[in-house]
């Protein structure tokens, strides 16, 4: 067992010391094997509005990654917040001698068992969806939603009022609690920040079973702890999400570049310009045969003749994906888009446009989901590595990696036949997330990431999100198989660590506390202190394996 370091024990408050002692005793108790067996029937005696399931609960031991299977003892299907509070309080009152832990499960779209609880209790947050969503209109509109609500449902409900949340994920069939526990990012983040920056208020059940309301000004420490907090400090039962007037339609655009520097320059220009697009993402396409022909099913080439002559095969291309929102009666939209595009230096024959309802654009990944599901491939879709890259490192190293590709020895760990010979849905997404830079005292920033939240990002102000996304083909032992993709992910991680690139993992997954400490860096102590304050017995979110209740680290 690795006990917390002395620095972790620095007593900033009596409560902290007391909490730590409880945590310590809990671990000690486990080590000398005095833990009592867990009796699910003690849960049965609890008076809840919903119900517990003790059998047929294998689904709670699975997630999107399909790799980790930790069977819980029980699944709670809560009908009310008090069901969750009663259950956690019960576990808290069992004291440090009990090994029982609790995991909130949103839509189970984690990849590495983060929403699972070995021999513990899984709370099926989607059962709470029944709590009515309430949209508030006015100058600063917002919606109050359950922590188990799917973002797609929030979109449908808020659109009834002509409103919509500001910041999204690419895929909307995820829960509020699940994405707020990470960050929640997509191509709107350059303007509005991640989803955790667009929340006014939360209702949280802590690891002691207390129900606490929090916001920036009320219980601010809990509020910031929970946002990006990997479910460690409390269960989000309700959230107030900021809304904005929703557009009816979007112009959806894709353009290609063959030169990385030009692509990166245009992307950074767009995210820092005052008058710009509403969604900006970039991705890299390698060796994609008939690329533009594939786009034709949903996009129209502006110059069909030129587009049909464009050869994408065997090339590394960089794609900017952009949208501009508009109202149906906006007759100037075409000129506006043209004027924005005229500032860019993409390959002219690769301008592809489409015009779709806002909802169709936001829910675009669902279309691929339906197709992949029909082929039985959806569950194996993504096994990538996602990083925040400091801009300086991104520009130098990724540029070399992408442009010279095989020739730079320093980039060897990134390289693989997988990347040079990509399967159809392999892609490397990169998009600038934030620019906050002072140039001759002129701040041209877009978005300031609130570093009081628990989300871990690079030290530098400007960084990119880089995602290596791959589809794993079931039972393949080749370069499109899961084992290969996982070993590639590991090589990327090892390389980043050895080369001290200052990258941070998004949706982090580590197996030892040492690795977690490295991930949090100077923020580790504060993170651990918050854990002691809000979940001193380490009951919550055991699937991340950061703090292990009554069980030694491996
Ligand atoms: P789960 O996997 O069920 O839970 C995730 C974690 O949050 C667990 O630790 C769980 O205990 C905790 N948790 C769940 N609910 C609560 C709650 N109410 N209170 C406290 N803790 C809770 N992410 C992005 O940012 N942008 C994207 O575009 C994006 N696209 C994705 C596309 C796909 C196909 C997939 C599979 C994932 C994608 N993700 C994306 C990652 C996704 O945001 C996370 O995996 C998220 O955790 C999934 O939400 P979920 O509701 O399934 O959560």
Coordinates of C-alpha atoms and ligand atoms in Angstrom, one line a residue, residues 63-64 102-111 113-116 125 147-148 150 168-171 173-179 181-186 195 226 230-232 234-237 281 365 378 381-382 386 506-507 541 543-544, ligand 1:
X63 CA -19.1 -0.1 -20.9
X64 CA -18.4 1.2 -24.4
X102 CA -20.5 3.4 -5.3
X103 CA -20.3 4.4 -8.9
X104 CA -22.7 6.6 -10.9
X105 CA -23.3 5.2 -14.3
X106 CA -24.4 7.7 -16.9
X107 CA -24.8 6.2 -20.4
X108 CA -21.9 3.8 -19.8
X109 CA -19.8 5.3 -22.6
X110 CA -16.6 5.2 -20.7
X111 CA -13.9 3.1 -22.3
X113 CA -14.4 0.8 -16.5
X114 CA -14.7 4.3 -15.1
X115 CA -18.4 3.9 -14.3
X116 CA -18.1 0.4 -12.7
X125 CA -28.4 7.7 -13.3
X147 CA -27.7 14.5 -13.9
X148 CA -28.8 11.4 -15.8
X150 CA -29.0 12.7 -22.2
X168 CA -21.5 20.5 -27.0
X169 CA -19.8 17.1 -27.5
X170 CA -19.6 15.7 -31.0
X171 CA -21.9 12.9 -29.9
X173 CA -26.1 10.4 -26.5
X174 CA -24.1 11.0 -23.3
X175 CA -25.3 12.1 -19.9
X176 CA -24.9 15.5 -18.3
X177 CA -23.2 13.9 -15.2
X178 CA -20.9 11.9 -17.5
X179 CA -19.6 14.8 -19.6
X181 CA -17.3 14.8 -14.8
X182 CA -14.8 15.1 -17.7
X183 CA -15.1 18.4 -19.6
X184 CA -17.4 18.0 -22.6
X185 CA -15.8 19.4 -25.7
X186 CA -16.5 20.0 -29.3
X195 CA -19.4 22.2 -21.2
X226 CA -17.1 18.3 -9.2
X230 CA -14.1 12.3 -12.6
X231 CA -17.0 11.6 -10.2
X232 CA -14.7 11.6 -7.2
X234 CA -20.1 13.7 -5.4
X235 CA -22.8 12.6 -7.7
X236 CA -24.4 15.3 -9.9
X237 CA -28.1 14.9 -9.5
X281 CA -12.7 21.6 -35.8
X365 CA -22.6 11.3 -35.2
X378 CA -20.7 0.6 -33.1
X381 CA -15.9 2.3 -32.8
X382 CA -13.4 4.3 -30.8
X386 CA -7.0 12.0 -26.6
X506 CA -8.3 13.9 -21.8
X507 CA -10.6 11.2 -20.4
X541 CA -16.1 6.5 -8.5
X543 CA -13.6 2.7 -11.4
X544 CA -10.9 5.4 -11.9
Ligands
LIG1 P1 -20.3 7.2 -18.0 O1 -19.4 6.5 -18.8 O2 -21.5 6.4 -17.5 O3 -19.6 7.8 -16.7 C1 -18.3 8.4 -16.8 C2 -17.7 8.9 -15.5 O4 -18.6 9.9 -14.9 C3 -17.7 7.7 -14.5 O5 -16.6 7.9 -13.6 C4 -19.0 7.9 -13.7 O6 -18.9 7.4 -12.4 C5 -19.1 9.4 -13.7 N1 -20.5 9.9 -13.6 C6 -21.5 9.5 -14.5 N2 -22.6 10.2 -14.1 C7 -22.3 11.0 -13.1 C8 -23.0 11.9 -12.2 N3 -24.3 12.1 -12.4 N4 -22.3 12.5 -11.3 C9 -21.0 12.3 -11.0 N5 -20.3 11.4 -11.8 C10 -20.9 10.8 -12.8 N6 -16.3 13.5 -24.9 C11 -16.2 14.8 -25.3 O7 -15.9 15.6 -24.4 N7 -16.5 15.2 -26.5 C12 -16.9 14.3 -27.5 O8 -17.2 14.7 -28.6 C13 -17.1 13.0 -27.1 N8 -17.6 12.1 -28.0 C14 -17.7 10.8 -27.6 C15 -18.2 9.8 -28.5 C16 -18.3 8.5 -28.2 C17 -18.9 7.6 -29.2 C18 -18.0 8.1 -26.9 C19 -18.1 6.7 -26.5 C20 -17.5 9.0 -26.0 C21 -17.3 10.3 -26.3 N9 -16.8 11.3 -25.4 C22 -16.7 12.6 -25.8 C23 -16.4 10.9 -24.1 C24 -17.5 11.0 -23.1 O9 -17.8 12.4 -22.8 C25 -17.2 10.4 -21.8 O10 -16.9 9.0 -22.0 C26 -18.4 10.5 -20.8 O11 -17.9 10.1 -19.5 C27 -19.5 9.6 -21.3 O12 -20.7 9.9 -20.6 P2 -21.6 8.8 -20.0 O13 -22.9 9.5 -19.7 O14 -21.7 7.6 -20.8 O15 -20.8 8.5 -18.6

